[in-house]
PDB file of C-alpha atoms and ligand atoms in Angstrom:
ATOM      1  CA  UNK A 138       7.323  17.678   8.542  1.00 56.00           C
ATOM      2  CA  UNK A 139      11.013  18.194  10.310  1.00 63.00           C
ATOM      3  CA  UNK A 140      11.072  14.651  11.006  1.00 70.00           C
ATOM      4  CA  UNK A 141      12.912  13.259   8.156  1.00 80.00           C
ATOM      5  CA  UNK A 142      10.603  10.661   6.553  1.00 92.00           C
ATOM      6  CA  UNK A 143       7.988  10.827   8.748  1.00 97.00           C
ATOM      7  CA  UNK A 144       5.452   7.665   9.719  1.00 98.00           C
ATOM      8  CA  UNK A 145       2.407   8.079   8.086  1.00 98.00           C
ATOM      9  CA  UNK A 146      -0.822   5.858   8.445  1.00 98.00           C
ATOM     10  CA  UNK A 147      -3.351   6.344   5.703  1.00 99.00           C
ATOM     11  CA  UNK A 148      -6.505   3.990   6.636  1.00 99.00           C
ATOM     12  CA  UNK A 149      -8.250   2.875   3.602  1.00 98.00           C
ATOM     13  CA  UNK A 150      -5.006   3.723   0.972  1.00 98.00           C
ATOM     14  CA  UNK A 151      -5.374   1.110  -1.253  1.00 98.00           C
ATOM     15  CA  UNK A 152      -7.599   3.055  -3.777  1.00 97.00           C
ATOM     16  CA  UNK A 153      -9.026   6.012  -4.453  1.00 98.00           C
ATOM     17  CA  UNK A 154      -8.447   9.570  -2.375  1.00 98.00           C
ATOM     18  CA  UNK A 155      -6.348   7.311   0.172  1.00 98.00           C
ATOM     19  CA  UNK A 156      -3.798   6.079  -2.886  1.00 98.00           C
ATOM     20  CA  UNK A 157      -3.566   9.182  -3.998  1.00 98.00           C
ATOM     21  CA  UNK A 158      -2.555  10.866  -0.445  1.00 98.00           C
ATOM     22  CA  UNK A 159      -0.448   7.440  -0.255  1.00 98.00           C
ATOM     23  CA  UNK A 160       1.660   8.182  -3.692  1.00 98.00           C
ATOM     24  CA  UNK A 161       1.477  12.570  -3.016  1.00 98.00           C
ATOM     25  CA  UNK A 162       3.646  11.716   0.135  1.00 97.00           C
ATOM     26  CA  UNK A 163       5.591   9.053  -1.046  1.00 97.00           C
ATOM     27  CA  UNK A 164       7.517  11.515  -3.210  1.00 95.00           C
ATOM     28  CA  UNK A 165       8.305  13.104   0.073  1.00 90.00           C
ATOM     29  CA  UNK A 166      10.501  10.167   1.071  1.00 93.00           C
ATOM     30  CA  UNK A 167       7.710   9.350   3.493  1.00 97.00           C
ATOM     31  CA  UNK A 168       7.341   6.191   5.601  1.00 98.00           C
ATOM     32  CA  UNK A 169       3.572   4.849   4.536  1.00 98.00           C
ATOM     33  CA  UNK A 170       1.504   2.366   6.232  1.00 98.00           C
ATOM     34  CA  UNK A 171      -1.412   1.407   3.426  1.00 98.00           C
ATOM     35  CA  UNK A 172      -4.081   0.412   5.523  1.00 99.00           C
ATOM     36  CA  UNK A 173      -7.420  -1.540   3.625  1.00 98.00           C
ATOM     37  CA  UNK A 174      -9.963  -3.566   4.382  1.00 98.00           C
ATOM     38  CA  UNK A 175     -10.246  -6.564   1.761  1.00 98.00           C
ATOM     39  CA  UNK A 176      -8.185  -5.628  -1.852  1.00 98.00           C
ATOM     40  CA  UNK A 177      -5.291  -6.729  -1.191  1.00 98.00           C
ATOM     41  CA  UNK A 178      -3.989  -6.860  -4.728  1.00 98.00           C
ATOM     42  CA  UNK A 179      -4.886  -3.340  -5.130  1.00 98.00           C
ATOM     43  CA  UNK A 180      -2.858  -2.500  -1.495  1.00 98.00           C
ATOM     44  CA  UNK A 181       0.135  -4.615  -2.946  1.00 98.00           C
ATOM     45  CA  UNK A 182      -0.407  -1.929  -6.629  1.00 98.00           C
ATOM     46  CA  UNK A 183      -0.319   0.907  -3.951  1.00 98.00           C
ATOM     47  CA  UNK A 184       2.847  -0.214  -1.882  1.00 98.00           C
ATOM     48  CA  UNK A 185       4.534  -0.672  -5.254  1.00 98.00           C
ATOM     49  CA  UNK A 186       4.102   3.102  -6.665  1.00 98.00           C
ATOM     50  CA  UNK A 187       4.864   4.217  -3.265  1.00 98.00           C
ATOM     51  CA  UNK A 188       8.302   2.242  -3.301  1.00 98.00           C
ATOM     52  CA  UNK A 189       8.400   3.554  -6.858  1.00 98.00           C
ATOM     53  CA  UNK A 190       8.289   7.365  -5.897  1.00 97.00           C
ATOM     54  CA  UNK A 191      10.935   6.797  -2.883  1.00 96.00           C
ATOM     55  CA  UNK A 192       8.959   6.218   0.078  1.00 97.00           C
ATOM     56  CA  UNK A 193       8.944   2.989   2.032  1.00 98.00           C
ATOM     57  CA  UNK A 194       5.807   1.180   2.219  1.00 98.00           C
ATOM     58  CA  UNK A 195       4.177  -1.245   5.129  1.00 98.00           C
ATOM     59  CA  UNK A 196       1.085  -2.915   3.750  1.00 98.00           C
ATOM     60  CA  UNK A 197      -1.538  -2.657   7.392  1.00 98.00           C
ATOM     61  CA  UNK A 198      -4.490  -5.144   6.518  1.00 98.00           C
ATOM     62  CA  UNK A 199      -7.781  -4.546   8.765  1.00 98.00           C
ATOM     63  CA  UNK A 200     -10.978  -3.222   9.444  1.00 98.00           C
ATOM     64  CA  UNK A 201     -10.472   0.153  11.132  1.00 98.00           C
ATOM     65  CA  UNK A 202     -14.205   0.118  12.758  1.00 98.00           C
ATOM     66  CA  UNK A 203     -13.412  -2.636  14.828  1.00 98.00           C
ATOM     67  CA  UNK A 204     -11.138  -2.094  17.739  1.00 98.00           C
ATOM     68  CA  UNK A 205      -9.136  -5.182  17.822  1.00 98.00           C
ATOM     69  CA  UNK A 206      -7.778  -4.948  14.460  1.00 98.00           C
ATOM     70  CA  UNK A 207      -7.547  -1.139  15.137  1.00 98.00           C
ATOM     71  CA  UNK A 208      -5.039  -2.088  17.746  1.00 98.00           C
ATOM     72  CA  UNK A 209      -3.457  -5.067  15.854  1.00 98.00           C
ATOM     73  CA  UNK A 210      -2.646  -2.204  13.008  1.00 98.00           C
ATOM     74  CA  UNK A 211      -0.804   0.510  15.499  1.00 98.00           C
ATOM     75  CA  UNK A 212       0.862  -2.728  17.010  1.00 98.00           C
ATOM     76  CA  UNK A 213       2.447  -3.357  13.698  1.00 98.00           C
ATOM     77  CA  UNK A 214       3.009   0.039  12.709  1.00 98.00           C
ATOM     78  CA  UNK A 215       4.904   0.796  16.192  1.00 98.00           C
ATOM     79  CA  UNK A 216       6.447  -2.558  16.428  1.00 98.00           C
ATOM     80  CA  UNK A 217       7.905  -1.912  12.568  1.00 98.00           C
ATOM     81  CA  UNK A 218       8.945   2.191  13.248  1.00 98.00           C
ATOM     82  CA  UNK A 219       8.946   3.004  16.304  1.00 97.00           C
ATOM     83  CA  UNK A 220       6.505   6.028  15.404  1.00 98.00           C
ATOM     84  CA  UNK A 221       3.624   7.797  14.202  1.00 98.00           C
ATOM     85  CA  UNK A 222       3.966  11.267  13.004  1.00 98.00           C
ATOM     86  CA  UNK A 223       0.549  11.818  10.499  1.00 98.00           C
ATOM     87  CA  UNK A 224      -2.413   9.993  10.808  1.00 98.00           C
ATOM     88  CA  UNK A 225      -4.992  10.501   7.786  1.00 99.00           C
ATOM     89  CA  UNK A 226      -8.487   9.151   8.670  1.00 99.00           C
ATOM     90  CA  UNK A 227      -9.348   8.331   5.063  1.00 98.00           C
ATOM     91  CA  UNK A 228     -11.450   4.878   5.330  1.00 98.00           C
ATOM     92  CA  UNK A 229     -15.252   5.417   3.716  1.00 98.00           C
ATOM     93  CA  UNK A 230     -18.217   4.264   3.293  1.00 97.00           C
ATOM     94  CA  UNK A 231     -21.764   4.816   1.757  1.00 97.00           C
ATOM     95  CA  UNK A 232     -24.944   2.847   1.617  1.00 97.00           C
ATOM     96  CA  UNK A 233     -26.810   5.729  -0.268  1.00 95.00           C
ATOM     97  CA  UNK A 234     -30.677   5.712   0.232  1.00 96.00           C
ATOM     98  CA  UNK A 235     -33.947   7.402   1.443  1.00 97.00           C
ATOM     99  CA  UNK A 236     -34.260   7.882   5.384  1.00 98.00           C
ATOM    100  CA  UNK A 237     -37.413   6.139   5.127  1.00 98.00           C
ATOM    101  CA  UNK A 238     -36.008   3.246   3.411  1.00 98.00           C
ATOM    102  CA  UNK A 239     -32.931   3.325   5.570  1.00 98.00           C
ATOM    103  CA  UNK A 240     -31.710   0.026   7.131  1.00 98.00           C
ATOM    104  CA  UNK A 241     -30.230   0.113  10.447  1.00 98.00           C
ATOM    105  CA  UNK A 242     -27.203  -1.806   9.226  1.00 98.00           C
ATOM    106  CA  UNK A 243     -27.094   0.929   6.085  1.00 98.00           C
ATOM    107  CA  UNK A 244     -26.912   3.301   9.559  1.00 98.00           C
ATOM    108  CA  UNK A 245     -24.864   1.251  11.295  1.00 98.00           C
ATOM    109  CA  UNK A 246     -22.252  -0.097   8.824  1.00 98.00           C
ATOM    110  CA  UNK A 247     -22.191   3.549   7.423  1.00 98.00           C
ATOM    111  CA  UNK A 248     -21.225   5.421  11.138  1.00 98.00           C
ATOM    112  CA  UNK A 249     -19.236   2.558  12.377  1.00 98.00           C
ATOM    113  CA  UNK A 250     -16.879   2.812   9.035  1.00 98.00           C
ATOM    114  CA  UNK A 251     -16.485   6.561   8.675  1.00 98.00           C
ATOM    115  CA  UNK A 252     -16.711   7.586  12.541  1.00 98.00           C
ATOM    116  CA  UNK A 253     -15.923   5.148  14.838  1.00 98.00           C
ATOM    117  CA  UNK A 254     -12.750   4.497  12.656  1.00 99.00           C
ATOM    118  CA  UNK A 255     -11.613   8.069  12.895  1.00 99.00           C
ATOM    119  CA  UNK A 256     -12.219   8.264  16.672  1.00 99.00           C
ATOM    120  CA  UNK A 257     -10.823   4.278  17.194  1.00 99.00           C
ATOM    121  CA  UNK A 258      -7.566   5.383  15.359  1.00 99.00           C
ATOM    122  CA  UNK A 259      -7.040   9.054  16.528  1.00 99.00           C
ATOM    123  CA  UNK A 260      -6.797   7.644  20.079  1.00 98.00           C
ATOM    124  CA  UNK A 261      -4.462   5.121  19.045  1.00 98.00           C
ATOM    125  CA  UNK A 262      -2.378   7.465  17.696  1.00 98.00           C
ATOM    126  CA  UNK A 263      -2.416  10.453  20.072  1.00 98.00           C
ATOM    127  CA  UNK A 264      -0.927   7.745  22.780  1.00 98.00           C
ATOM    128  CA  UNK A 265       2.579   8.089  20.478  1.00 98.00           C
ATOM    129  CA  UNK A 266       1.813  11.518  19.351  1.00 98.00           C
ATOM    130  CA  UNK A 267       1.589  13.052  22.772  1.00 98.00           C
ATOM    131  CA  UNK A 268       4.999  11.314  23.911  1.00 97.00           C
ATOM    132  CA  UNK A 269       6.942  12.771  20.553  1.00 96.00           C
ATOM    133  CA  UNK A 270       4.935  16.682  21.009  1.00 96.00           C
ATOM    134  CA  UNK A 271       4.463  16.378  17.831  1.00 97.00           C
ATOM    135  CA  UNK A 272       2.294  15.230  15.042  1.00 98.00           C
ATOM    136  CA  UNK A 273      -0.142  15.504  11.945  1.00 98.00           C
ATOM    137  CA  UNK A 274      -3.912  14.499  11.837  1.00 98.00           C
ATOM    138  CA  UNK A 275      -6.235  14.803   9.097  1.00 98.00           C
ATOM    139  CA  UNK A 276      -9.660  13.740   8.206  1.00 99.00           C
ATOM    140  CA  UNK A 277     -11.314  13.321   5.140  1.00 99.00           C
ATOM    141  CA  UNK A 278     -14.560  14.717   5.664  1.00 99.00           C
ATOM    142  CA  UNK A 279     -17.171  15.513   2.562  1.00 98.00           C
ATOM    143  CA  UNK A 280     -19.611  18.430   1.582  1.00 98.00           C
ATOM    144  CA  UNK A 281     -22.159  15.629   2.235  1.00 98.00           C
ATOM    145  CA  UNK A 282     -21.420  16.495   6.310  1.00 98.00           C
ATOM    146  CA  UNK A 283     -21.732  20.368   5.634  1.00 97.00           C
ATOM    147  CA  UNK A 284     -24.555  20.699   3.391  1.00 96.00           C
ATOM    148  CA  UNK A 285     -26.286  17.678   3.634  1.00 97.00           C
ATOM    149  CA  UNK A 286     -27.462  15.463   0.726  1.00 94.00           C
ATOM    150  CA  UNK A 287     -30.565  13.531  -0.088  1.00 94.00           C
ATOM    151  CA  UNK A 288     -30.089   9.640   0.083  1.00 95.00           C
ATOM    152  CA  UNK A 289     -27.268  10.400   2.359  1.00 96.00           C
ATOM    153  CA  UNK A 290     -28.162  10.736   6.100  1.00 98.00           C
ATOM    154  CA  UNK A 291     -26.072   8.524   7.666  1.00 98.00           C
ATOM    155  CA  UNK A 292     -22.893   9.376   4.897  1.00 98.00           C
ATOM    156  CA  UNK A 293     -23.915  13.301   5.779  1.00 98.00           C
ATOM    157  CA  UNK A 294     -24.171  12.593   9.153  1.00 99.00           C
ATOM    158  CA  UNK A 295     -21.191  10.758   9.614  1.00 99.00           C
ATOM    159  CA  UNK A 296     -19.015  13.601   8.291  1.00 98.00           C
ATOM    160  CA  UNK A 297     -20.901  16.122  10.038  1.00 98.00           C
ATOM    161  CA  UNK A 298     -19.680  14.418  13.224  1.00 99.00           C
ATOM    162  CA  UNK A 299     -16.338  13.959  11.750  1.00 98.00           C
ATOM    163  CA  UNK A 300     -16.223  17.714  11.583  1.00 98.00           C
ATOM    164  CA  UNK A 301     -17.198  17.723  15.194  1.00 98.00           C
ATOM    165  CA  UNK A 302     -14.337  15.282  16.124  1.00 99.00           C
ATOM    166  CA  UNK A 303     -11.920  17.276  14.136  1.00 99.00           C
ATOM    167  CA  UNK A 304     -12.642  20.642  15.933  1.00 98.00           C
ATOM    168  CA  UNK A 305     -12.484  19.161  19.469  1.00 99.00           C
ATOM    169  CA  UNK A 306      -9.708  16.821  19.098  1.00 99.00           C
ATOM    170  CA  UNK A 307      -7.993  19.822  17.959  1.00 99.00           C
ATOM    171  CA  UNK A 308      -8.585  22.127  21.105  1.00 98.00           C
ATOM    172  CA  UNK A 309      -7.546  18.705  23.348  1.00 98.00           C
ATOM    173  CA  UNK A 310      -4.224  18.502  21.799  1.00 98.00           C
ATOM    174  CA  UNK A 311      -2.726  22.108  20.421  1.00 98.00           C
ATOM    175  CA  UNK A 312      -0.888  22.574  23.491  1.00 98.00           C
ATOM    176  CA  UNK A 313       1.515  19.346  22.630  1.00 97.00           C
ATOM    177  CA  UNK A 314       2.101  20.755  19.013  1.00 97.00           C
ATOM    178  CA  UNK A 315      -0.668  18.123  17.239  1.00 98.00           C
ATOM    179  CA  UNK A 316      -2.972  19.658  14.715  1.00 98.00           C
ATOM    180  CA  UNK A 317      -6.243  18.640  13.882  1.00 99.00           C
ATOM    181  CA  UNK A 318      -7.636  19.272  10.178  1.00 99.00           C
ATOM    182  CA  UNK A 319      -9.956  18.152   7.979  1.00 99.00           C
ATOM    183  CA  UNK A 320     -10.523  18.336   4.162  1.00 99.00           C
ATOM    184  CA  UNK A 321     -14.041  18.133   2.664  1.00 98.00           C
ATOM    185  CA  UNK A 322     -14.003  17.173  -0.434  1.00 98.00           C
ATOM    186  CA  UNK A 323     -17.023  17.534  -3.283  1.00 98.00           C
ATOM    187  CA  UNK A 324     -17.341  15.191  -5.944  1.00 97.00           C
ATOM    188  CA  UNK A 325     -13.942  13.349  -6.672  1.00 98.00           C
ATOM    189  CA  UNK A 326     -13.792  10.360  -9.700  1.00 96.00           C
ATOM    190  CA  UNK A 327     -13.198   7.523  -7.786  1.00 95.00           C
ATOM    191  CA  UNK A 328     -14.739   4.050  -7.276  1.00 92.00           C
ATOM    192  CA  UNK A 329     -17.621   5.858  -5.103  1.00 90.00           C
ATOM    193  CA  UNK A 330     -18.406   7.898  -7.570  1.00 91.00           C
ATOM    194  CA  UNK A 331     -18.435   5.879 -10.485  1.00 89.00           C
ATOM    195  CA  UNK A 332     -21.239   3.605  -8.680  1.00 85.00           C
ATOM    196  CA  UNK A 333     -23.393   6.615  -8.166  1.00 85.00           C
ATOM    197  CA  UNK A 334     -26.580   6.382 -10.864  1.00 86.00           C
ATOM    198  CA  UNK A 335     -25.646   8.199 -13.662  1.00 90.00           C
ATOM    199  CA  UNK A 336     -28.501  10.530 -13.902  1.00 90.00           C
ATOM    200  CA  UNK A 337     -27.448  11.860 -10.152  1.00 85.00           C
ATOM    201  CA  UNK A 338     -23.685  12.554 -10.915  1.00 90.00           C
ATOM    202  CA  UNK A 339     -24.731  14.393 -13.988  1.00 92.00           C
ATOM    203  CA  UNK A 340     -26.810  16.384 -12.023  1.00 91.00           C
ATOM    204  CA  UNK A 341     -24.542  17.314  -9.162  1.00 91.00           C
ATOM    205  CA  UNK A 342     -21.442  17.753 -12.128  1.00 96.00           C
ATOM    206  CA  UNK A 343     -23.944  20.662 -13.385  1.00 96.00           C
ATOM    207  CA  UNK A 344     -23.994  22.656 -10.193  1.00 96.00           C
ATOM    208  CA  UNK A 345     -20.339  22.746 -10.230  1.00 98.00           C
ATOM    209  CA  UNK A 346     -18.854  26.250 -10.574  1.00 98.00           C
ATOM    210  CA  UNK A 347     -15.684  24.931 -11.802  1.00 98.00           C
ATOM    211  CA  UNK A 348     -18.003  22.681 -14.613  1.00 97.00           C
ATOM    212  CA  UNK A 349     -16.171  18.935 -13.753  1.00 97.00           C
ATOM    213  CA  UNK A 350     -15.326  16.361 -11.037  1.00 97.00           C
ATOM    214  CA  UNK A 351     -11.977  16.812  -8.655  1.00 98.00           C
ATOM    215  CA  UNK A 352      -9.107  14.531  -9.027  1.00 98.00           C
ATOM    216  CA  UNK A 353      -7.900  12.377  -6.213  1.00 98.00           C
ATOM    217  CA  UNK A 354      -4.450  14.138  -6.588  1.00 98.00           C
ATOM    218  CA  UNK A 355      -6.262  17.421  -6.228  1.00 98.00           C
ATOM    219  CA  UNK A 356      -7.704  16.349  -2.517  1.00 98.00           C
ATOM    220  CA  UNK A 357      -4.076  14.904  -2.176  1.00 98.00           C
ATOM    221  CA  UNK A 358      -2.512  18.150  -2.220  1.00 98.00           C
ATOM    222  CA  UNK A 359      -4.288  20.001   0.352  1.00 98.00           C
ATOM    223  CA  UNK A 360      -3.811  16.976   2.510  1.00 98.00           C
ATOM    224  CA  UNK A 361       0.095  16.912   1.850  1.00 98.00           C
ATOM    225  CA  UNK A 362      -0.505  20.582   3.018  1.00 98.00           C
ATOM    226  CA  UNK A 363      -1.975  20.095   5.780  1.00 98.00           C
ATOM    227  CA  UNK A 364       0.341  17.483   7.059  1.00 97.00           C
ATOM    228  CA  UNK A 365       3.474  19.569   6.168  1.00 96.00           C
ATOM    229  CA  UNK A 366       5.659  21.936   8.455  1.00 94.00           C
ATOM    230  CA  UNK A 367       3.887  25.117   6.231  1.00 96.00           C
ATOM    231  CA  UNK A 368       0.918  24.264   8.067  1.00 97.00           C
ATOM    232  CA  UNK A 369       1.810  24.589  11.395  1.00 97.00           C
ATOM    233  CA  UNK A 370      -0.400  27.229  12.201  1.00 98.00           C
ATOM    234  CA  UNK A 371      -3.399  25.811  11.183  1.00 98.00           C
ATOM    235  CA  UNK A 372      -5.395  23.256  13.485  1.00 98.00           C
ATOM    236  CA  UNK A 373      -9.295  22.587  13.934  1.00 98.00           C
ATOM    237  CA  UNK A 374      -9.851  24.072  10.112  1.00 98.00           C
ATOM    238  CA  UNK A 375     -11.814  22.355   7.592  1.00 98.00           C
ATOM    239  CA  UNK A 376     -10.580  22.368   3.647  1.00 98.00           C
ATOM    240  CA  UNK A 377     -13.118  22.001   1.438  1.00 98.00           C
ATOM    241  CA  UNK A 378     -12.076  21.128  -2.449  1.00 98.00           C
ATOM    242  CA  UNK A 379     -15.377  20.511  -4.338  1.00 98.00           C
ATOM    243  CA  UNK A 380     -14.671  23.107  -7.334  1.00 98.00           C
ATOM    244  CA  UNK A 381     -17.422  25.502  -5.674  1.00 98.00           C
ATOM    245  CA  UNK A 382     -20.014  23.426  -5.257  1.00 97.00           C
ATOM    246  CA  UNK A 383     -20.775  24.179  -1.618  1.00 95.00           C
ATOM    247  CA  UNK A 384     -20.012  27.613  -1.280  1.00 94.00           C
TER     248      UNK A 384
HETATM  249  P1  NAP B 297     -12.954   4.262  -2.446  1.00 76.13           P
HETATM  250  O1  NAP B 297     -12.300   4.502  -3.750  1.00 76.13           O
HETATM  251  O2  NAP B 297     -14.194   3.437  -2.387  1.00 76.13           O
HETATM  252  O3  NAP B 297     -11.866   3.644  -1.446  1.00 76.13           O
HETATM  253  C1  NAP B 297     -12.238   3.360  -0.133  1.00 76.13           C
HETATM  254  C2  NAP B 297     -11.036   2.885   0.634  1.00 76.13           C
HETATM  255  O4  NAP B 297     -11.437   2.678   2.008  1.00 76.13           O
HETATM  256  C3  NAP B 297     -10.494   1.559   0.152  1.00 76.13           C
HETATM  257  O5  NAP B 297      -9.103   1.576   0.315  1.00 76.13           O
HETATM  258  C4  NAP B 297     -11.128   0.533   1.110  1.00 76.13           C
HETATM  259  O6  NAP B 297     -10.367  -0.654   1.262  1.00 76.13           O
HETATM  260  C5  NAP B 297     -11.088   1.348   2.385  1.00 76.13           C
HETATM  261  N1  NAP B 297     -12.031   0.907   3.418  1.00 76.13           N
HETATM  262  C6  NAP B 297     -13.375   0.873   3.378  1.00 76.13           C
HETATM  263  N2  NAP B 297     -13.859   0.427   4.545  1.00 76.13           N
HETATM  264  C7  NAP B 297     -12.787   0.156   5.330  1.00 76.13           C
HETATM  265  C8  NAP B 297     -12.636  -0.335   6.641  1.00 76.13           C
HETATM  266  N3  NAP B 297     -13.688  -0.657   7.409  1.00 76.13           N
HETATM  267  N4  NAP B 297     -11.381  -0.505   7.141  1.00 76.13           N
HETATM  268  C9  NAP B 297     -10.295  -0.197   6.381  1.00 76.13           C
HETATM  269  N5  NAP B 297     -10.382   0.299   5.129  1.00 76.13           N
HETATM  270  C10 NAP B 297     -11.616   0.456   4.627  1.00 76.13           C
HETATM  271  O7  NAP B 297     -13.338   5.642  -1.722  1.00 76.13           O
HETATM  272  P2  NAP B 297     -12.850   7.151  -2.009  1.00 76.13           P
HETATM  273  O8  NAP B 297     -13.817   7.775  -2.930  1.00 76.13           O
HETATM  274  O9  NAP B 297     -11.400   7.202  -2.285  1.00 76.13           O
HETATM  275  O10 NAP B 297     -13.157   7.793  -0.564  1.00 76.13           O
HETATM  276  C11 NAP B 297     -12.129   7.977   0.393  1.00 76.13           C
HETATM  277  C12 NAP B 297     -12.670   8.914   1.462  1.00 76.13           C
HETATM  278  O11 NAP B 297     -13.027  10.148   0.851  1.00 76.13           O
HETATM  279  C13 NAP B 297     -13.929   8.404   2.153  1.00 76.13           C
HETATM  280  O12 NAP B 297     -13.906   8.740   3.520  1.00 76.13           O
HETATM  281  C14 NAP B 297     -15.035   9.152   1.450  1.00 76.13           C
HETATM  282  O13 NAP B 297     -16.173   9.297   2.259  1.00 76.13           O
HETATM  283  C15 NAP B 297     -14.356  10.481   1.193  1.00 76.13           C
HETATM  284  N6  NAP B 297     -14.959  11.275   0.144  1.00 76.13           N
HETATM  285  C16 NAP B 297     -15.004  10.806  -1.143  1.00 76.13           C
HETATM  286  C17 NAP B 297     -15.607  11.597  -2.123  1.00 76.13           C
HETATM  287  C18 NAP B 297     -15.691  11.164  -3.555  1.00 76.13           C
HETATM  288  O14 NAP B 297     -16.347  11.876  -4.345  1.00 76.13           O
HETATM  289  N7  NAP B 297     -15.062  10.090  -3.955  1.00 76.13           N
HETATM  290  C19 NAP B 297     -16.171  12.830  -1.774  1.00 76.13           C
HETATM  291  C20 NAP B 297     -16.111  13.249  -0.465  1.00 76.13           C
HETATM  292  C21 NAP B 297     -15.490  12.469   0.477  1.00 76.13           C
HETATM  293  P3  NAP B 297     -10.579  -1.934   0.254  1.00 76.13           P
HETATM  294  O15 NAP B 297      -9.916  -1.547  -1.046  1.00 76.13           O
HETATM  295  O16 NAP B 297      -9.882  -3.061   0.933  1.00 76.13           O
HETATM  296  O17 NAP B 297     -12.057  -2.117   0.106  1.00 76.13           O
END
């Protein structure tokens, strides 16, 4: 962005897609607050590399569903910088199973994490956002919310509304020079994935056009785009990297 080393808050960066964004934006000389949940060792791993690759790190411990430690997190953040010029709504969940087996804490736990979060923290930062007229949002969606996926309807439906979010968030906020974007990415080799049953990543891997998993740095990438001055005239768009899968 034209904001020389820009504030960035990446919920959930201490593994996975969110580490990946973390360290792809580090080498920008980026300011990074590493939100998590719990790992803290693997937060401390992530502030490291991004200290490593020239960016300046501020480990943000807390659960971005809940609103208190929503706020808590943007306290810190402001109190530390001053400023918030890209928000990536990264933080994820899944409790994969059946609808008819579905527990409504699998539900709840499932919306609360991916959704709520997103919503929770894009209002906290559009309050700073709006007074600078300027700044970066992106959401990391999934395939799951466009084409839907068996043992998945809360994960699918929690992306599907993230979608939502992204589009009208968007049209609230153009006019102050904030985008809105969203990358939906297909099936990426990260801790998520490795849980899945074997026999049901082999499956999807097969249906691939492109033959193999993505890589977290190739989800990074478009997200570094998207958060970057050479996207300026893109807002309310969703990216989806899955190799072909969905198409
Ligand atoms: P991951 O490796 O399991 O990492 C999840 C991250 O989210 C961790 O940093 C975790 O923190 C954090 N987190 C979870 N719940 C949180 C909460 N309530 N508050 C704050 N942080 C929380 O997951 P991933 O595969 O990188 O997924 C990242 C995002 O990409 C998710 O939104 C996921 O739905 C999406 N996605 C992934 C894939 C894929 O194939 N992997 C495909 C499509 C979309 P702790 O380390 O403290 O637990």
């Amino acid at each position: 962005m034209s904001v020389s080393s820009p504030v960035v808050l990446i919920t959930g960066a201490s593994r996975g897609i969110g580490k990946a964004i973390a360290l792809r934006l580090a080498r920008d000389g980026a300011r990074i607050g590493i939100n998590f949940r719990s790992n803290a060792s693997a937060a401390e791993a992530t502030a490291e590399d991004v200290s490593r690759l020239g960016g300046e790190p501020l480990l943000l411990p807390g659960d971005v569903s809940v609103p208190v430690s929503v706020a808590s997190t943007f306290e810190t953040l402001l109190g530390h910088w001053g400023r918030v010029d890209v928000l990536i709504n990264n933080a994820g969940i899944v409790r994969d199973t059946l609808v008819l087996r579905m527990s409504d804490d699998d539900w709840d736990a499932v919306i609360q994490t991916n959704l709520r979060s997103a919503f929770l923290c894009t209002r906290a930062a559009l309050r700073t956002m709006l007074r600078q007229r300027s700044g970066r949002i992106v959401n990391v969606a999934s395939i799951s919310g466009i084409r839907g996926n068996a043992g998945q309807s809360n994960y699918a439906a929690s992306k599907a509304a993230l979608v939502g979010l992204t589009k009208s968030v968007a049209r609230e906020v153009a006019s102050r020079g904030i985008t809105v974007n969203a990358v939906a990415p297909g099936l990426i080799e990260t801790d998520i994935t490795t849980n899945m049953p074997e026999k049901a990543r082999d499956a999807l891997v097969g249906q691939i056009p492109l033959g193999r998993m993505g890589t977290t740095d190739e989800v990074a990438d478009v997200v570094s785009f998207l958060a970057s001055d050479q996207a300026s005239y893109i807002t309310g768009q969703v990216i989806v990297v899955d190799g072909g899968l969905a198409m």
